[in-house]
CSV table of C-alpha atoms in Angstrom, one decimal:
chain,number,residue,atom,x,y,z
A,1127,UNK,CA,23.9,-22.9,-40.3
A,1128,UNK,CA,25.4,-19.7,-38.5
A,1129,UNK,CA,21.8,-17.8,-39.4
A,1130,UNK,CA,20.4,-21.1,-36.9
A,1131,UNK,CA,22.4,-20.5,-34.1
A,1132,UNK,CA,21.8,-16.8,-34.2
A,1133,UNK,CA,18.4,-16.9,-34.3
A,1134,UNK,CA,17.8,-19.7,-32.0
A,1135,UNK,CA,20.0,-17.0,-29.2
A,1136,UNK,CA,17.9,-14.6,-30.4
A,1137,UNK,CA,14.9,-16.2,-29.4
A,1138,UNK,CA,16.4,-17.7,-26.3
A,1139,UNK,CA,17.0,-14.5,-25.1
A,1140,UNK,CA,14.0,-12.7,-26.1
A,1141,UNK,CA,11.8,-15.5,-24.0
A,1142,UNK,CA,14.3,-15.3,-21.0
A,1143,UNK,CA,13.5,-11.0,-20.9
A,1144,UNK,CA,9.8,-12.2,-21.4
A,1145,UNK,CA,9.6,-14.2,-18.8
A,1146,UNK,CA,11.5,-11.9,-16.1
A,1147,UNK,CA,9.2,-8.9,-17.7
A,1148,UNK,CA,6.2,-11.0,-16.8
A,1149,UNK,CA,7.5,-12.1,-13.8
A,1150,UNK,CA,8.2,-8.3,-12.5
A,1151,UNK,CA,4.8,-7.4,-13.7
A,1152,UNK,CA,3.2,-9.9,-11.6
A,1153,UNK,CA,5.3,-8.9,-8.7
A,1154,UNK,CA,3.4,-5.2,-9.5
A,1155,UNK,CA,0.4,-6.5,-9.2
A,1156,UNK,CA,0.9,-8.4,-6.1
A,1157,UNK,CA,2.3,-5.0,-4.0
A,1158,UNK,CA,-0.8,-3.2,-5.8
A,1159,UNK,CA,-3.0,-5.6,-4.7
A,1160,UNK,CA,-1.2,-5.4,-1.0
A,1161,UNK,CA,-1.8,-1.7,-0.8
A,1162,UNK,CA,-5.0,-1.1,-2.6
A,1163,UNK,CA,-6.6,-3.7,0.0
A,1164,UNK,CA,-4.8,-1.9,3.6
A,1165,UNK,CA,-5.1,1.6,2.5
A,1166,UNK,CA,-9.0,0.6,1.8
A,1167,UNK,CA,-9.2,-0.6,5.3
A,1168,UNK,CA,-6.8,1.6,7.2
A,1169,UNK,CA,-8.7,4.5,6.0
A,1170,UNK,CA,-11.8,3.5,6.4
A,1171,UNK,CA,-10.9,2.8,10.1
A,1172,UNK,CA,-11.4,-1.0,9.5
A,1173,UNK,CA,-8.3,-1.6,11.4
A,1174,UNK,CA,-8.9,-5.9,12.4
A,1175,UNK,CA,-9.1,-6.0,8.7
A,1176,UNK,CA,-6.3,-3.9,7.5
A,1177,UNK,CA,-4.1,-6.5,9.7
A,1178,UNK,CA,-4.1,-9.2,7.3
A,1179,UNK,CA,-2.0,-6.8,4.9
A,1180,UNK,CA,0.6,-5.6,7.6
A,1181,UNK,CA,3.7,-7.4,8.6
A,1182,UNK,CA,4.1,-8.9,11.7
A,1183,UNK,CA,5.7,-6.2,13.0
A,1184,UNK,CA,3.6,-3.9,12.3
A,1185,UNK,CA,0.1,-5.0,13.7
A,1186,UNK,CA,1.4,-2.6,17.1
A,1187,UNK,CA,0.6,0.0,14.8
A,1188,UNK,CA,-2.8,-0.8,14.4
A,1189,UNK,CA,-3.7,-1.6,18.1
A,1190,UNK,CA,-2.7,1.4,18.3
A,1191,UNK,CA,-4.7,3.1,16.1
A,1192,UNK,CA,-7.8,1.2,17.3
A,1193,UNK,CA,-7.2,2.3,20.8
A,1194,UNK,CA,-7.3,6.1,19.8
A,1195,UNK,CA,-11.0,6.2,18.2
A,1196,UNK,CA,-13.6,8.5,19.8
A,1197,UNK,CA,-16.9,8.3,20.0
A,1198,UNK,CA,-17.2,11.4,18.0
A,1199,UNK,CA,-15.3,9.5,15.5
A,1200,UNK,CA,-17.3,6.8,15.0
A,1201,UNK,CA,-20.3,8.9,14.4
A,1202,UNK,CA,-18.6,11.0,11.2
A,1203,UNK,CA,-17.6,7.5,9.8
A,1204,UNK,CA,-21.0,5.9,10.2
A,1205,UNK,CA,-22.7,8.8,8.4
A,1206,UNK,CA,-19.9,9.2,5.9
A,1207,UNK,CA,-19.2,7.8,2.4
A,1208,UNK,CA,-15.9,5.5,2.4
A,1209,UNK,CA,-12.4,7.1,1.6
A,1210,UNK,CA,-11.3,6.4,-1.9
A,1211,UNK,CA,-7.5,5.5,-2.7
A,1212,UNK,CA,-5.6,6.0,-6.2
A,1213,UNK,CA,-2.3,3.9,-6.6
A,1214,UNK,CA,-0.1,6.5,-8.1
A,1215,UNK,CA,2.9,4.7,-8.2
A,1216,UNK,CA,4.9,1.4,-7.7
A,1217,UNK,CA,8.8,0.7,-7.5
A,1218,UNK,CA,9.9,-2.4,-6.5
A,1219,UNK,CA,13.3,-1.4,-4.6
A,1220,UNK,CA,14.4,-4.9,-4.5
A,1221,UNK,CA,13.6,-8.7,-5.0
A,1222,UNK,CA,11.8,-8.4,-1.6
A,1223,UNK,CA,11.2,-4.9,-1.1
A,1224,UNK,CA,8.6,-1.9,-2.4
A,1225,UNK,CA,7.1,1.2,-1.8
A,1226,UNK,CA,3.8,2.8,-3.2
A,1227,UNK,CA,2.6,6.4,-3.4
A,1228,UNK,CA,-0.7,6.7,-3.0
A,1229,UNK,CA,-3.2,9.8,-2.9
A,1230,UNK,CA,-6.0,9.4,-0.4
A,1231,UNK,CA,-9.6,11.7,-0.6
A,1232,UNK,CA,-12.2,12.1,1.4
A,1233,UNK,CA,-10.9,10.3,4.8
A,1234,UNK,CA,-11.1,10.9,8.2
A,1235,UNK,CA,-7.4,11.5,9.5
A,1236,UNK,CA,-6.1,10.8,13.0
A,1237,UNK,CA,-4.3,13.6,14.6
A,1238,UNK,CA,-3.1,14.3,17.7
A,1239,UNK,CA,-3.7,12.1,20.7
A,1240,UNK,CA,-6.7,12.5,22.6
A,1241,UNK,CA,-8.3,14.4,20.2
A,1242,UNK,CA,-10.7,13.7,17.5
A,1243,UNK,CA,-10.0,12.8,13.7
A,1244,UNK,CA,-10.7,16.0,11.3
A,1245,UNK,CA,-11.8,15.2,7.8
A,1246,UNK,CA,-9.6,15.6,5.0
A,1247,UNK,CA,-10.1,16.3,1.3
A,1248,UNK,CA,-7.0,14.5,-0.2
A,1249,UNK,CA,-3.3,13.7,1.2
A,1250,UNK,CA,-0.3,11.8,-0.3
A,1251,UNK,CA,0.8,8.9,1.3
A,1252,UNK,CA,3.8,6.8,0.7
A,1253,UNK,CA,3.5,3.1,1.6
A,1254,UNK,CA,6.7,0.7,2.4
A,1255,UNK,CA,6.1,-3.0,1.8
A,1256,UNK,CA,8.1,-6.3,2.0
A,1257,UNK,CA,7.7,-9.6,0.5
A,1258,UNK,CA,6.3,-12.4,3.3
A,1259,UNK,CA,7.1,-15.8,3.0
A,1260,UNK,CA,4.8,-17.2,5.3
A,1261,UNK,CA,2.8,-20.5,3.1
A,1262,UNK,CA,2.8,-18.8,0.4
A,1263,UNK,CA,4.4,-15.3,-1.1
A,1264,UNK,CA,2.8,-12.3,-0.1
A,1265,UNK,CA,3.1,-8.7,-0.2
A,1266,UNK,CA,3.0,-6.9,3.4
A,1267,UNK,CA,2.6,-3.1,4.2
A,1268,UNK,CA,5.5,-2.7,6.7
A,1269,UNK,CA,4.8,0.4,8.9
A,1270,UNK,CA,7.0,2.4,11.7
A,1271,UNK,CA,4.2,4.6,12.8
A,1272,UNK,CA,1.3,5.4,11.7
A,1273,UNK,CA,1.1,6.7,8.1
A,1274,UNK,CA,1.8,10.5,7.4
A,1275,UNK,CA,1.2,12.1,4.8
A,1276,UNK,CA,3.2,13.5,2.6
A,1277,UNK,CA,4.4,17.6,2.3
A,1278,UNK,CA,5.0,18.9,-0.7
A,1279,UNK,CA,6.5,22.2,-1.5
A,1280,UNK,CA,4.3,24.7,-2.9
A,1281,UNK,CA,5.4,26.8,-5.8
């Protein structure tokens, strides 16, 4: 009779890890989702549709950037292939928090203002995001400036 009870906790509390383990997975895949979809846009200089992954907050941020294109720069982006983006890594901080590091190649970067964009082989990039509970839950890129990328130290 003990043997019952122990294995019916047992299995209790292995569904009960289960179901939070899938639970975080799925939160992965929703930030993932989030950032694979802006970072696609926002480096491709498709800023009206990077919006829909951008906190409320945020869409200043890509006015903006819209307001600072050239003419030059729309010339290397209509002859250029798009910018490709690798998720490298995903932490959910908190229930409603996360940040992603992603490495972006072959993009046209915004510099300094008034000036035209420079192309740019690769750059790191880390990505802050918050949950949005707007009709339905939904991860948001939350930005305080345009992205920069990220310095490492060289060795």
């Amino acid at each position: 009779m003990n043997l019952k009870y122990l294995l019916a906790i047992i299995v209790t509390a292995f569904m009960l890890f289960s179901c939070d383990s899938t639970s975080f997975v799925r939160g992965e895949h929703k930030v993932r989702a989030a950032v694979d979809s802006f970072a696609f846009y926002y480096f491709n200089w498709q800023f009206s549709k990077a919006s829909r992954f951008v906190t409320d907050s945020s869409q200043v941020w890509l006015r903006y950037a819209a307001s600072q294109v050239h003419e030059a720069d729309v010339n290397i982006l209509r002859d250029k292939e798009d910018a490709t983006i690798e998720i490298e890594e995903v932490n959910v901080t908190s229930g409603d928090e996360a940040t992603a590091r992603i490495t972006v190649r072959d993009f046209l970067r915004m510099d300094t203002i008034g000036t035209e964009g420079h192309l740019v082989k690769k750059a790191s990039y880390i990505l802050h995001l918050e949950e949005a509970t707007e009709d339905k839950v939904r991860w948001k890129v939350r930005m305080e400036g345009l992205p920069q990328s990220e310095r490492r130290n060289r060795d």
